[in-house]
Each structure stands twice: as structure tokens, then as C-alpha cells.
PDB file of C-alpha atoms in Angstrom:
ATOM      1  CA  MET A   1     231.201 220.209  16.672  1.00  0.00           C
ATOM      2  CA  THR A   2     230.172 217.731  13.968  1.00  0.00           C
ATOM      3  CA  PRO A   3     229.115 214.382  15.489  1.00  0.00           C
ATOM      4  CA  THR A   4     231.125 211.319  14.475  1.00  0.00           C
ATOM      5  CA  ILE A   5     229.268 209.074  12.043  1.00  0.00           C
ATOM      6  CA  GLU A   6     228.920 205.517  13.321  1.00  0.00           C
ATOM      7  CA  ILE A   7     230.409 203.182  10.722  1.00  0.00           C
ATOM      8  CA  LYS A   8     229.594 199.473  10.777  1.00  0.00           C
ATOM      9  CA  ALA A   9     232.418 196.931  10.659  1.00  0.00           C
ATOM     10  CA  ALA A  10     230.788 195.272   7.627  1.00  0.00           C
ATOM     11  CA  ASP A  11     230.927 198.585   5.738  1.00  0.00           C
ATOM     12  CA  VAL A  12     234.599 199.027   6.581  1.00  0.00           C
ATOM     13  CA  GLN A  13     235.325 195.527   5.341  1.00  0.00           C
ATOM     14  CA  LYS A  14     233.402 196.183   2.123  1.00  0.00           C
ATOM     15  CA  LEU A  15     235.435 199.325   1.408  1.00  0.00           C
ATOM     16  CA  ARG A  16     238.612 197.435   2.204  1.00  0.00           C
ATOM     17  CA  GLN A  17     237.700 194.826  -0.449  1.00  0.00           C
ATOM     18  CA  MET A  18     236.929 197.607  -2.931  1.00  0.00           C
ATOM     19  CA  SER A  19     240.132 199.560  -2.331  1.00  0.00           C
ATOM     20  CA  GLY A  20     242.777 197.273  -0.864  1.00  0.00           C
ATOM     21  CA  ALA A  21     243.414 199.924   1.800  1.00  0.00           C
ATOM     22  CA  GLY A  22     243.856 199.292   5.533  1.00  0.00           C
ATOM     23  CA  LEU A  23     240.941 198.984   7.940  1.00  0.00           C
ATOM     24  CA  MET A  24     241.622 202.215   9.835  1.00  0.00           C
ATOM     25  CA  ASP A  25     242.062 204.189   6.600  1.00  0.00           C
ATOM     26  CA  CYS A  26     238.774 202.781   5.301  1.00  0.00           C
ATOM     27  CA  LYS A  27     236.940 203.626   8.518  1.00  0.00           C
ATOM     28  CA  ALA A  28     238.293 207.183   8.499  1.00  0.00           C
ATOM     29  CA  ALA A  29     237.341 207.658   4.842  1.00  0.00           C
ATOM     30  CA  LEU A  30     233.783 206.444   5.477  1.00  0.00           C
ATOM     31  CA  GLN A  31     233.428 208.743   8.473  1.00  0.00           C
ATOM     32  CA  GLU A  32     234.708 211.722   6.468  1.00  0.00           C
ATOM     33  CA  THR A  33     232.313 211.008   3.584  1.00  0.00           C
ATOM     34  CA  LYS A  34     229.374 210.147   5.872  1.00  0.00           C
ATOM     35  CA  GLY A  35     229.236 206.545   4.684  1.00  0.00           C
ATOM     36  CA  ASP A  36     229.313 207.243   0.915  1.00  0.00           C
ATOM     37  CA  PHE A  37     231.299 204.346  -0.585  1.00  0.00           C
ATOM     38  CA  GLU A  38     232.091 205.984  -3.938  1.00  0.00           C
ATOM     39  CA  LYS A  39     233.265 209.210  -2.302  1.00  0.00           C
ATOM     40  CA  ALA A  40     235.254 207.244   0.278  1.00  0.00           C
ATOM     41  CA  LEU A  41     236.952 205.212  -2.455  1.00  0.00           C
ATOM     42  CA  GLN A  42     237.845 208.385  -4.368  1.00  0.00           C
ATOM     43  CA  LEU A  43     239.179 209.982  -1.176  1.00  0.00           C
ATOM     44  CA  LEU A  44     241.431 206.977  -0.556  1.00  0.00           C
ATOM     45  CA  ARG A  45     242.710 207.145  -4.121  1.00  0.00           C
ATOM     46  CA  GLU A  46     243.382 210.885  -3.822  1.00  0.00           C
ATOM     47  CA  LYS A  47     245.495 210.143  -0.756  1.00  0.00           C
ATOM     48  CA  GLY A  48     247.328 207.422  -2.672  1.00  0.00           C
ATOM     49  CA  ILE A  49     246.054 204.721  -0.315  1.00  0.00           C
ATOM     50  CA  ALA A  50     243.640 202.769  -2.511  1.00  0.00           C
ATOM     51  CA  LYS A  51     245.309 200.222  -4.758  1.00  0.00           C
ATOM     52  CA  SER A  52     242.773 200.200  -7.597  1.00  0.00           C
ATOM     53  CA  SER A  53     239.792 202.035  -9.073  1.00  0.00           C
ATOM     54  CA  LYS A  54     238.149 198.770 -10.026  1.00  0.00           C
ATOM     55  CA  ARG A  55     235.379 197.611  -7.816  1.00  0.00           C
ATOM     56  CA  ALA A  56     235.977 194.325  -5.997  1.00  0.00           C
ATOM     57  CA  ASP A  57     232.468 193.869  -4.583  1.00  0.00           C
ATOM     58  CA  ARG A  58     231.601 190.221  -4.364  1.00  0.00           C
ATOM     59  CA  VAL A  59     228.306 188.406  -3.983  1.00  0.00           C
ATOM     60  CA  ALA A  60     228.018 185.354  -1.751  1.00  0.00           C
ATOM     61  CA  ALA A  61     227.916 182.772  -4.523  1.00  0.00           C
ATOM     62  CA  GLU A  62     229.710 179.750  -5.929  1.00  0.00           C
ATOM     63  CA  GLY A  63     229.066 178.014  -9.223  1.00  0.00           C
ATOM     64  CA  LEU A  64     230.451 177.665 -12.727  1.00  0.00           C
ATOM     65  CA  VAL A  65     230.810 179.658 -15.936  1.00  0.00           C
ATOM     66  CA  ASP A  66     230.639 178.050 -19.374  1.00  0.00           C
ATOM     67  CA  THR A  67     230.375 179.162 -23.002  1.00  0.00           C
ATOM     68  CA  TRP A  68     228.939 177.946 -26.295  1.00  0.00           C
ATOM     69  CA  LEU A  69     230.179 178.891 -29.776  1.00  0.00           C
ATOM     70  CA  SER A  70     228.441 178.162 -33.075  1.00  0.00           C
ATOM     71  CA  GLU A  71     230.292 176.014 -35.636  1.00  0.00           C
ATOM     72  CA  ASN A  72     230.826 179.000 -37.929  1.00  0.00           C
ATOM     73  CA  ASN A  73     232.085 181.143 -34.989  1.00  0.00           C
ATOM     74  CA  LYS A  74     229.447 183.781 -35.707  1.00  0.00           C
ATOM     75  CA  GLU A  75     227.623 183.482 -32.408  1.00  0.00           C
ATOM     76  CA  GLY A  76     228.585 182.849 -28.823  1.00  0.00           C
ATOM     77  CA  ILE A  77     226.987 182.650 -25.380  1.00  0.00           C
ATOM     78  CA  ILE A  78     228.504 182.911 -21.911  1.00  0.00           C
ATOM     79  CA  PHE A  79     226.426 181.709 -18.956  1.00  0.00           C
ATOM     80  CA  GLU A  80     226.808 181.563 -15.166  1.00  0.00           C
ATOM     81  CA  LEU A  81     224.996 179.117 -12.905  1.00  0.00           C
ATOM     82  CA  ASN A  82     225.274 179.615  -9.129  1.00  0.00           C
ATOM     83  CA  SER A  83     225.197 177.392  -6.067  1.00  0.00           C
ATOM     84  CA  GLU A  84     225.899 178.067  -2.406  1.00  0.00           C
ATOM     85  CA  THR A  85     229.019 175.875  -2.180  1.00  0.00           C
ATOM     86  CA  ASP A  86     231.788 174.773  -4.508  1.00  0.00           C
ATOM     87  CA  PHE A  87     231.076 171.185  -3.471  1.00  0.00           C
ATOM     88  CA  VAL A  88     227.676 171.343  -5.182  1.00  0.00           C
ATOM     89  CA  ALA A  89     229.126 173.235  -8.176  1.00  0.00           C
ATOM     90  CA  ARG A  90     231.440 170.256  -8.763  1.00  0.00           C
ATOM     91  CA  ASN A  91     228.494 167.851  -8.728  1.00  0.00           C
ATOM     92  CA  GLU A  92     228.005 166.100 -12.077  1.00  0.00           C
ATOM     93  CA  GLU A  93     224.291 166.935 -12.118  1.00  0.00           C
ATOM     94  CA  PHE A  94     225.097 170.625 -11.617  1.00  0.00           C
ATOM     95  CA  GLY A  95     227.390 170.549 -14.632  1.00  0.00           C
ATOM     96  CA  SER A  96     224.718 168.773 -16.668  1.00  0.00           C
ATOM     97  CA  LEU A  97     222.166 171.423 -15.699  1.00  0.00           C
ATOM     98  CA  LEU A  98     224.547 174.158 -16.852  1.00  0.00           C
ATOM     99  CA  LYS A  99     225.038 172.411 -20.219  1.00  0.00           C
ATOM    100  CA  SER A 100     221.295 171.953 -20.651  1.00  0.00           C
ATOM    101  CA  TYR A 101     220.697 175.657 -20.032  1.00  0.00           C
ATOM    102  CA  LEU A 102     223.330 176.555 -22.635  1.00  0.00           C
ATOM    103  CA  GLU A 103     221.524 174.258 -25.090  1.00  0.00           C
ATOM    104  CA  ILE A 104     218.226 176.017 -24.365  1.00  0.00           C
ATOM    105  CA  LEU A 105     219.819 179.431 -24.887  1.00  0.00           C
ATOM    106  CA  LYS A 106     221.407 178.238 -28.112  1.00  0.00           C
ATOM    107  CA  THR A 107     218.067 177.081 -29.540  1.00  0.00           C
ATOM    108  CA  ASN A 108     216.121 180.108 -28.303  1.00  0.00           C
ATOM    109  CA  PRO A 109     217.822 183.202 -29.730  1.00  0.00           C
ATOM    110  CA  SER A 110     214.912 185.395 -28.636  1.00  0.00           C
ATOM    111  CA  PHE A 111     215.713 184.818 -24.941  1.00  0.00           C
ATOM    112  CA  SER A 112     217.164 187.971 -23.405  1.00  0.00           C
ATOM    113  CA  THR A 113     217.062 187.267 -19.647  1.00  0.00           C
ATOM    114  CA  VAL A 114     217.598 184.260 -17.374  1.00  0.00           C
ATOM    115  CA  ASP A 115     213.992 184.662 -16.209  1.00  0.00           C
ATOM    116  CA  GLN A 116     212.923 183.070 -19.508  1.00  0.00           C
ATOM    117  CA  LEU A 117     214.731 179.824 -18.683  1.00  0.00           C
ATOM    118  CA  PRO A 118     212.618 176.925 -17.351  1.00  0.00           C
ATOM    119  CA  LYS A 119     213.027 176.416 -13.602  1.00  0.00           C
ATOM    120  CA  ASP A 120     211.757 172.855 -13.084  1.00  0.00           C
ATOM    121  CA  LYS A 121     215.130 171.054 -13.320  1.00  0.00           C
ATOM    122  CA  LEU A 122     216.844 173.747 -11.294  1.00  0.00           C
ATOM    123  CA  GLU A 123     214.256 173.535  -8.515  1.00  0.00           C
ATOM    124  CA  SER A 124     214.418 169.747  -8.542  1.00  0.00           C
ATOM    125  CA  LEU A 125     218.211 169.705  -8.177  1.00  0.00           C
ATOM    126  CA  SER A 126     218.019 172.443  -5.546  1.00  0.00           C
ATOM    127  CA  ALA A 127     215.697 170.297  -3.432  1.00  0.00           C
ATOM    128  CA  LYS A 128     217.972 167.281  -3.918  1.00  0.00           C
ATOM    129  CA  VAL A 129     221.230 168.959  -2.842  1.00  0.00           C
ATOM    130  CA  GLY A 130     219.656 171.178  -0.193  1.00  0.00           C
ATOM    131  CA  GLU A 131     221.073 174.426  -1.583  1.00  0.00           C
ATOM    132  CA  LYS A 132     219.709 177.461  -3.345  1.00  0.00           C
ATOM    133  CA  LEU A 133     220.641 177.307  -7.032  1.00  0.00           C
ATOM    134  CA  SER A 134     220.178 180.151  -9.475  1.00  0.00           C
ATOM    135  CA  ALA A 135     220.708 180.870 -13.157  1.00  0.00           C
ATOM    136  CA  ARG A 136     222.469 184.188 -12.647  1.00  0.00           C
ATOM    137  CA  ARG A 137     223.226 185.733 -16.036  1.00  0.00           C
ATOM    138  CA  PHE A 138     224.101 185.216 -19.686  1.00  0.00           C
ATOM    139  CA  ILE A 139     225.293 187.309 -22.628  1.00  0.00           C
ATOM    140  CA  ARG A 140     224.950 186.536 -26.338  1.00  0.00           C
ATOM    141  CA  PHE A 141     227.203 187.979 -29.066  1.00  0.00           C
ATOM    142  CA  LYS A 142     226.576 187.670 -32.810  1.00  0.00           C
ATOM    143  CA  THR A 143     228.502 188.956 -35.837  1.00  0.00           C
ATOM    144  CA  GLU A 144     228.133 188.805 -39.642  1.00  0.00           C
ATOM    145  CA  LYS A 145     231.660 188.657 -41.110  1.00  0.00           C
ATOM    146  CA  GLY A 146     233.856 188.554 -38.039  1.00  0.00           C
ATOM    147  CA  LEU A 147     233.912 186.007 -35.253  1.00  0.00           C
ATOM    148  CA  VAL A 148     233.031 185.408 -31.638  1.00  0.00           C
ATOM    149  CA  THR A 149     235.530 183.570 -29.462  1.00  0.00           C
ATOM    150  CA  SER A 150     235.718 182.504 -25.834  1.00  0.00           C
ATOM    151  CA  TYR A 151     238.033 181.452 -23.041  1.00  0.00           C
ATOM    152  CA  ILE A 152     237.282 179.491 -19.876  1.00  0.00           C
ATOM    153  CA  HIS A 153     239.998 179.633 -17.242  1.00  0.00           C
ATOM    154  CA  PRO A 154     240.856 176.265 -15.627  1.00  0.00           C
ATOM    155  CA  GLY A 155     238.358 175.626 -12.855  1.00  0.00           C
ATOM    156  CA  SER A 156     235.466 177.211 -14.775  1.00  0.00           C
ATOM    157  CA  LYS A 157     235.192 180.108 -12.328  1.00  0.00           C
ATOM    158  CA  LEU A 158     236.174 182.706 -14.917  1.00  0.00           C
ATOM    159  CA  GLY A 159     235.025 183.018 -18.528  1.00  0.00           C
ATOM    160  CA  VAL A 160     235.332 185.541 -21.341  1.00  0.00           C
ATOM    161  CA  LEU A 161     233.476 186.185 -24.593  1.00  0.00           C
ATOM    162  CA  VAL A 162     234.969 188.463 -27.292  1.00  0.00           C
ATOM    163  CA  GLN A 163     233.530 189.758 -30.566  1.00  0.00           C
ATOM    164  CA  ILE A 164     235.753 190.839 -33.466  1.00  0.00           C
ATOM    165  CA  ASP A 165     234.146 192.338 -36.573  1.00  0.00           C
ATOM    166  CA  SER A 166     235.725 192.319 -40.047  1.00  0.00           C
ATOM    167  CA  ASP A 167     235.163 194.000 -43.392  1.00  0.00           C
ATOM    168  CA  GLN A 168     235.483 190.583 -45.075  1.00  0.00           C
ATOM    169  CA  GLU A 169     234.648 187.011 -44.076  1.00  0.00           C
ATOM    170  CA  ALA A 170     236.976 186.001 -41.226  1.00  0.00           C
ATOM    171  CA  GLY A 171     235.075 183.394 -39.222  1.00  0.00           C
ATOM    172  CA  LYS A 172     237.197 180.473 -40.450  1.00  0.00           C
ATOM    173  CA  ASN A 173     240.516 182.305 -40.611  1.00  0.00           C
ATOM    174  CA  GLU A 174     242.836 180.431 -38.231  1.00  0.00           C
ATOM    175  CA  GLU A 175     245.000 183.460 -37.439  1.00  0.00           C
ATOM    176  CA  VAL A 176     241.980 185.576 -36.613  1.00  0.00           C
ATOM    177  CA  LYS A 177     240.628 182.750 -34.454  1.00  0.00           C
ATOM    178  CA  SER A 178     243.975 182.608 -32.628  1.00  0.00           C
ATOM    179  CA  LEU A 179     243.857 186.390 -32.219  1.00  0.00           C
ATOM    180  CA  GLY A 180     240.387 186.117 -30.717  1.00  0.00           C
ATOM    181  CA  ARG A 181     241.592 183.591 -28.174  1.00  0.00           C
ATOM    182  CA  GLU A 182     244.572 185.796 -27.295  1.00  0.00           C
ATOM    183  CA  LEU A 183     242.192 188.701 -26.685  1.00  0.00           C
ATOM    184  CA  ALA A 184     239.961 186.526 -24.510  1.00  0.00           C
ATOM    185  CA  ILE A 185     242.967 185.418 -22.447  1.00  0.00           C
ATOM    186  CA  GLN A 186     244.043 189.071 -22.188  1.00  0.00           C
ATOM    187  CA  VAL A 187     240.622 190.074 -20.859  1.00  0.00           C
ATOM    188  CA  ALA A 188     240.694 187.201 -18.371  1.00  0.00           C
ATOM    189  CA  GLY A 189     244.127 188.113 -17.054  1.00  0.00           C
ATOM    190  CA  ALA A 190     244.258 191.902 -17.306  1.00  0.00           C
ATOM    191  CA  ASN A 191     240.567 192.638 -16.603  1.00  0.00           C
ATOM    192  CA  PRO A 192     240.079 195.777 -18.743  1.00  0.00           C
ATOM    193  CA  LEU A 193     236.953 197.872 -18.250  1.00  0.00           C
ATOM    194  CA  TYR A 194     236.618 199.229 -21.792  1.00  0.00           C
ATOM    195  CA  VAL A 195     237.527 198.185 -25.343  1.00  0.00           C
ATOM    196  CA  ASN A 196     239.202 201.523 -26.109  1.00  0.00           C
ATOM    197  CA  ARG A 197     239.620 204.980 -24.621  1.00  0.00           C
ATOM    198  CA  THR A 198     236.713 206.444 -26.617  1.00  0.00           C
ATOM    199  CA  GLU A 199     234.376 204.339 -24.451  1.00  0.00           C
ATOM    200  CA  VAL A 200     235.598 205.906 -21.212  1.00  0.00           C
ATOM    201  CA  PRO A 201     232.891 208.315 -19.963  1.00  0.00           C
ATOM    202  CA  ALA A 202     233.846 211.994 -19.767  1.00  0.00           C
ATOM    203  CA  ASP A 203     233.092 212.122 -16.043  1.00  0.00           C
ATOM    204  CA  VAL A 204     235.513 209.233 -15.414  1.00  0.00           C
ATOM    205  CA  ILE A 205     238.285 211.016 -17.330  1.00  0.00           C
ATOM    206  CA  SER A 206     237.559 214.221 -15.404  1.00  0.00           C
ATOM    207  CA  ARG A 207     237.659 212.315 -12.114  1.00  0.00           C
ATOM    208  CA  GLU A 208     240.975 210.648 -12.955  1.00  0.00           C
ATOM    209  CA  LYS A 209     242.548 214.004 -13.846  1.00  0.00           C
ATOM    210  CA  GLU A 210     241.302 215.489 -10.598  1.00  0.00           C
ATOM    211  CA  ILE A 211     242.684 212.578  -8.582  1.00  0.00           C
ATOM    212  CA  ALA A 212     246.055 212.926 -10.317  1.00  0.00           C
ATOM    213  CA  LYS A 213     246.180 216.643  -9.520  1.00  0.00           C
ATOM    214  CA  LYS A 214     245.231 216.109  -5.877  1.00  0.00           C
ATOM    215  CA  GLN A 215     247.987 213.500  -5.556  1.00  0.00           C
ATOM    216  CA  MET A 216     250.463 216.215  -6.593  1.00  0.00           C
ATOM    217  CA  GLU A 217     249.179 218.928  -4.262  1.00  0.00           C
ATOM    218  CA  GLY A 218     252.023 220.656  -2.462  1.00  0.00           C
ATOM    219  CA  GLN A 219     254.615 219.869  -5.119  1.00  0.00           C
ATOM    220  CA  LYS A 220     256.615 222.970  -6.050  1.00  0.00           C
ATOM    221  CA  LYS A 221     256.527 222.557  -9.810  1.00  0.00           C
ATOM    222  CA  PRO A 222     255.270 224.830 -12.602  1.00  0.00           C
ATOM    223  CA  ALA A 223     251.605 224.406 -13.525  1.00  0.00           C
ATOM    224  CA  GLU A 224     252.466 223.196 -17.034  1.00  0.00           C
ATOM    225  CA  ILE A 225     254.693 220.462 -15.584  1.00  0.00           C
ATOM    226  CA  LEU A 226     251.940 219.343 -13.210  1.00  0.00           C
ATOM    227  CA  GLU A 227     249.515 219.260 -16.147  1.00  0.00           C
ATOM    228  CA  LYS A 228     251.912 217.038 -18.130  1.00  0.00           C
ATOM    229  CA  ILE A 229     252.237 214.698 -15.159  1.00  0.00           C
ATOM    230  CA  ALA A 230     248.438 214.543 -14.837  1.00  0.00           C
ATOM    231  CA  VAL A 231     248.141 213.700 -18.545  1.00  0.00           C
ATOM    232  CA  GLY A 232     250.773 211.003 -18.082  1.00  0.00           C
ATOM    233  CA  LYS A 233     248.806 209.488 -15.213  1.00  0.00           C
ATOM    234  CA  LEU A 234     245.695 209.531 -17.390  1.00  0.00           C
ATOM    235  CA  GLU A 235     247.626 207.582 -20.024  1.00  0.00           C
ATOM    236  CA  GLN A 236     248.456 205.048 -17.338  1.00  0.00           C
ATOM    237  CA  PHE A 237     244.746 204.783 -16.564  1.00  0.00           C
ATOM    238  CA  PHE A 238     243.956 204.099 -20.235  1.00  0.00           C
ATOM    239  CA  GLU A 239     246.728 201.511 -20.426  1.00  0.00           C
ATOM    240  CA  ALA A 240     245.400 199.720 -17.355  1.00  0.00           C
ATOM    241  CA  ASN A 241     241.704 199.840 -18.216  1.00  0.00           C
ATOM    242  CA  CYS A 242     241.323 199.912 -22.019  1.00  0.00           C
ATOM    243  CA  LEU A 243     241.873 196.591 -23.799  1.00  0.00           C
ATOM    244  CA  LEU A 244     243.401 198.024 -26.976  1.00  0.00           C
ATOM    245  CA  ASP A 245     245.832 200.170 -24.982  1.00  0.00           C
ATOM    246  CA  GLN A 246     246.998 197.332 -22.744  1.00  0.00           C
ATOM    247  CA  PRO A 247     250.379 195.654 -23.288  1.00  0.00           C
ATOM    248  CA  HIS A 248     249.970 192.080 -24.516  1.00  0.00           C
ATOM    249  CA  VAL A 249     250.183 189.777 -21.480  1.00  0.00           C
ATOM    250  CA  ARG A 250     252.451 187.385 -23.383  1.00  0.00           C
ATOM    251  CA  ASP A 251     254.957 190.141 -24.199  1.00  0.00           C
ATOM    252  CA  ALA A 252     257.367 190.139 -21.265  1.00  0.00           C
ATOM    253  CA  ALA A 253     258.887 193.427 -22.442  1.00  0.00           C
ATOM    254  CA  GLY A 254     255.456 195.078 -22.514  1.00  0.00           C
ATOM    255  CA  LYS A 255     256.134 196.760 -25.866  1.00  0.00           C
ATOM    256  CA  THR A 256     253.361 195.148 -27.940  1.00  0.00           C
ATOM    257  CA  LYS A 257     249.975 196.770 -27.386  1.00  0.00           C
ATOM    258  CA  ILE A 258     246.788 194.835 -28.097  1.00  0.00           C
ATOM    259  CA  LYS A 259     245.829 197.375 -30.782  1.00  0.00           C
ATOM    260  CA  ASP A 260     249.130 196.584 -32.550  1.00  0.00           C
ATOM    261  CA  LEU A 261     248.394 192.875 -32.374  1.00  0.00           C
ATOM    262  CA  VAL A 262     244.942 193.356 -33.933  1.00  0.00           C
ATOM    263  CA  GLU A 263     246.277 195.655 -36.666  1.00  0.00           C
ATOM    264  CA  ASN A 264     249.161 193.325 -37.537  1.00  0.00           C
ATOM    265  CA  ILE A 265     246.932 190.250 -37.905  1.00  0.00           C
ATOM    266  CA  GLY A 266     244.453 192.261 -39.981  1.00  0.00           C
ATOM    267  CA  ASN A 267     247.125 193.614 -42.316  1.00  0.00           C
ATOM    268  CA  LYS A 268     248.727 190.190 -42.704  1.00  0.00           C
ATOM    269  CA  ASN A 269     245.409 188.714 -43.845  1.00  0.00           C
ATOM    270  CA  GLY A 270     244.123 191.697 -45.831  1.00  0.00           C
ATOM    271  CA  LEU A 271     241.348 192.365 -43.310  1.00  0.00           C
ATOM    272  CA  LYS A 272     240.135 195.399 -41.427  1.00  0.00           C
ATOM    273  CA  LEU A 273     239.493 194.008 -37.965  1.00  0.00           C
ATOM    274  CA  SER A 274     237.811 195.797 -35.077  1.00  0.00           C
ATOM    275  CA  VAL A 275     237.305 194.584 -31.526  1.00  0.00           C
ATOM    276  CA  VAL A 276     233.661 195.401 -30.862  1.00  0.00           C
ATOM    277  CA  LYS A 277     233.028 194.189 -27.331  1.00  0.00           C
ATOM    278  CA  PHE A 278     233.891 191.687 -24.643  1.00  0.00           C
ATOM    279  CA  VAL A 279     232.336 190.368 -21.450  1.00  0.00           C
ATOM    280  CA  ARG A 280     234.093 188.799 -18.474  1.00  0.00           C
ATOM    281  CA  PHE A 281     232.187 186.629 -15.991  1.00  0.00           C
ATOM    282  CA  ARG A 282     233.857 185.719 -12.703  1.00  0.00           C
ATOM    283  CA  VAL A 283     231.759 183.523 -10.436  1.00  0.00           C
ATOM    284  CA  GLY A 284     230.549 185.420  -7.402  1.00  0.00           C
ATOM    285  CA  ALA A 285     231.676 188.837  -8.667  1.00  0.00           C
ATOM    286  CA  ASP A 286     229.888 191.858 -10.116  1.00  0.00           C
TER     287      ASP A 286
END
């Protein structure tokens, strides 16, 4: 008889945050997979219990996210500064420190990691407020003919940076700038994982197909029908996780896809636009 694996309550809670499933289901899944979180999450999804494939792991951190954009919209930076409590994050000196770090990053384009940032002011403020403060992460985007745009959600706990490339100069085009902001808001609200379906790794696609098929086990339908259903579920995965395949969040009917929005604005202005990449920072999240 196989001995029961002892599962810690903290591990059950972690899987619950990742999956949205109930505590007992999470505990059973961890026991069945011998404590493997990824396998347990997949098992819950195969049983139709998990609510999402997106990880919801959180780190114990508060703080703020902010962005900087160059005047010509060719370059942008998104930066996260952490504190232990929101009370400290709302401190005026904390906000000033964040702005000063953005200024340093702006004037030092060779910087590639937060470890290159000076720590004296951070350590001084940390000693003053009695909390651990840390410069957590930053990303820099730069384009030649397109533009970089950003969005900070009210409260400064969530920020997005988006890069759109163009075959002709588009950095000052107001409609393209508006498009960029719409894309940033879309990323903030819909939380895609990829720009388009070509970025989705083959093993992820294979996994999603397998999950779809397992969800249909026992159904008395022809194999070709089950295959069509599995392909349909894969399309749903792309629509949920790929930015260009997502319905525009402002379209209540859900008929306008983001790729249509990009193409329409490009055609209207005689431009070939391509969404190159995006990054989404949420304070305290992976």
C-alpha cells in the first residue's frame, strides 16, 4: 500500500491561490502528485476544477509601479519599488525615491539590472521608516520608427509597457499613440501571456490539447467530433491568453479583436504596424 504523502497547509493554500480550487481538492491533488505543484495544477484543470492556467503566486511585498516615456515616444521604462507595507509605499519620500530611480535609469541606458542602481538613498530611507525596501525590477523598451506607450492603473499597483513597431515614422501619430494606450489598458485588464499564438510554446499547446481531451473522457462521441471540440477549446485558450486574439475590452459585444484594431489603425494611416512586446508589472506578483 502506497503511504500517504504529508502535505503542508501552506502548500495547499499556495495551490489554492494558483488554481482557485477548493482546499480539499488541492490537498488531494498534491497528495496524488506527491507534492508537485505543476502536475497538481494540471490534474485539477483536467478534472475541470481549476479556474485558470495562469499562475497566481504572490510575493510578500507592497510598493509602487511607475513608468517613464521619452518625449519622442521611442523609449520607455517600467520600474517597481517595494516596501513591506502600503503605508510606507504612500510616503512622499518613497515616491520621490521611485522617481529618482527612474531618472537614473533614463540617463543610464547601459543599466540592465536593478543591482546597478545606487543603494545609499534606499538604505537611508529604509533605516528611517524601519522597513526593508528593495528596487525589485525594471524593463526598458526602445523602437526606431514605432512607439512605446504605457499605462498606470489608479493606485500605481499595476503598470504596463507596450512596444509597437512601424514600417514608417509613427511616434508622433496621435491615432497610433491612442492605439498604444488602448493596448496597454487591454494588457492591464485582460492579462494576456503572449502577443500572438506563434509565441505559445509547442509543449503548452500540446498540454492544452491533452487537458481538453481528458475533460471529454467518457463522452460517447465520434473521435473526429472530439478532435474538433479539442481544437475549439484550444482556440479559447488562444483568445484568453494571446493579446492579438483577445476581444477588445471596450467592445461590449466582443466582436472586435485586438488584431483587427491594430490593422484598422495601420490601414487608416498608411502604416504597417506590429505589436512587438509588452510587459505587465503588478506589485507583489510574479
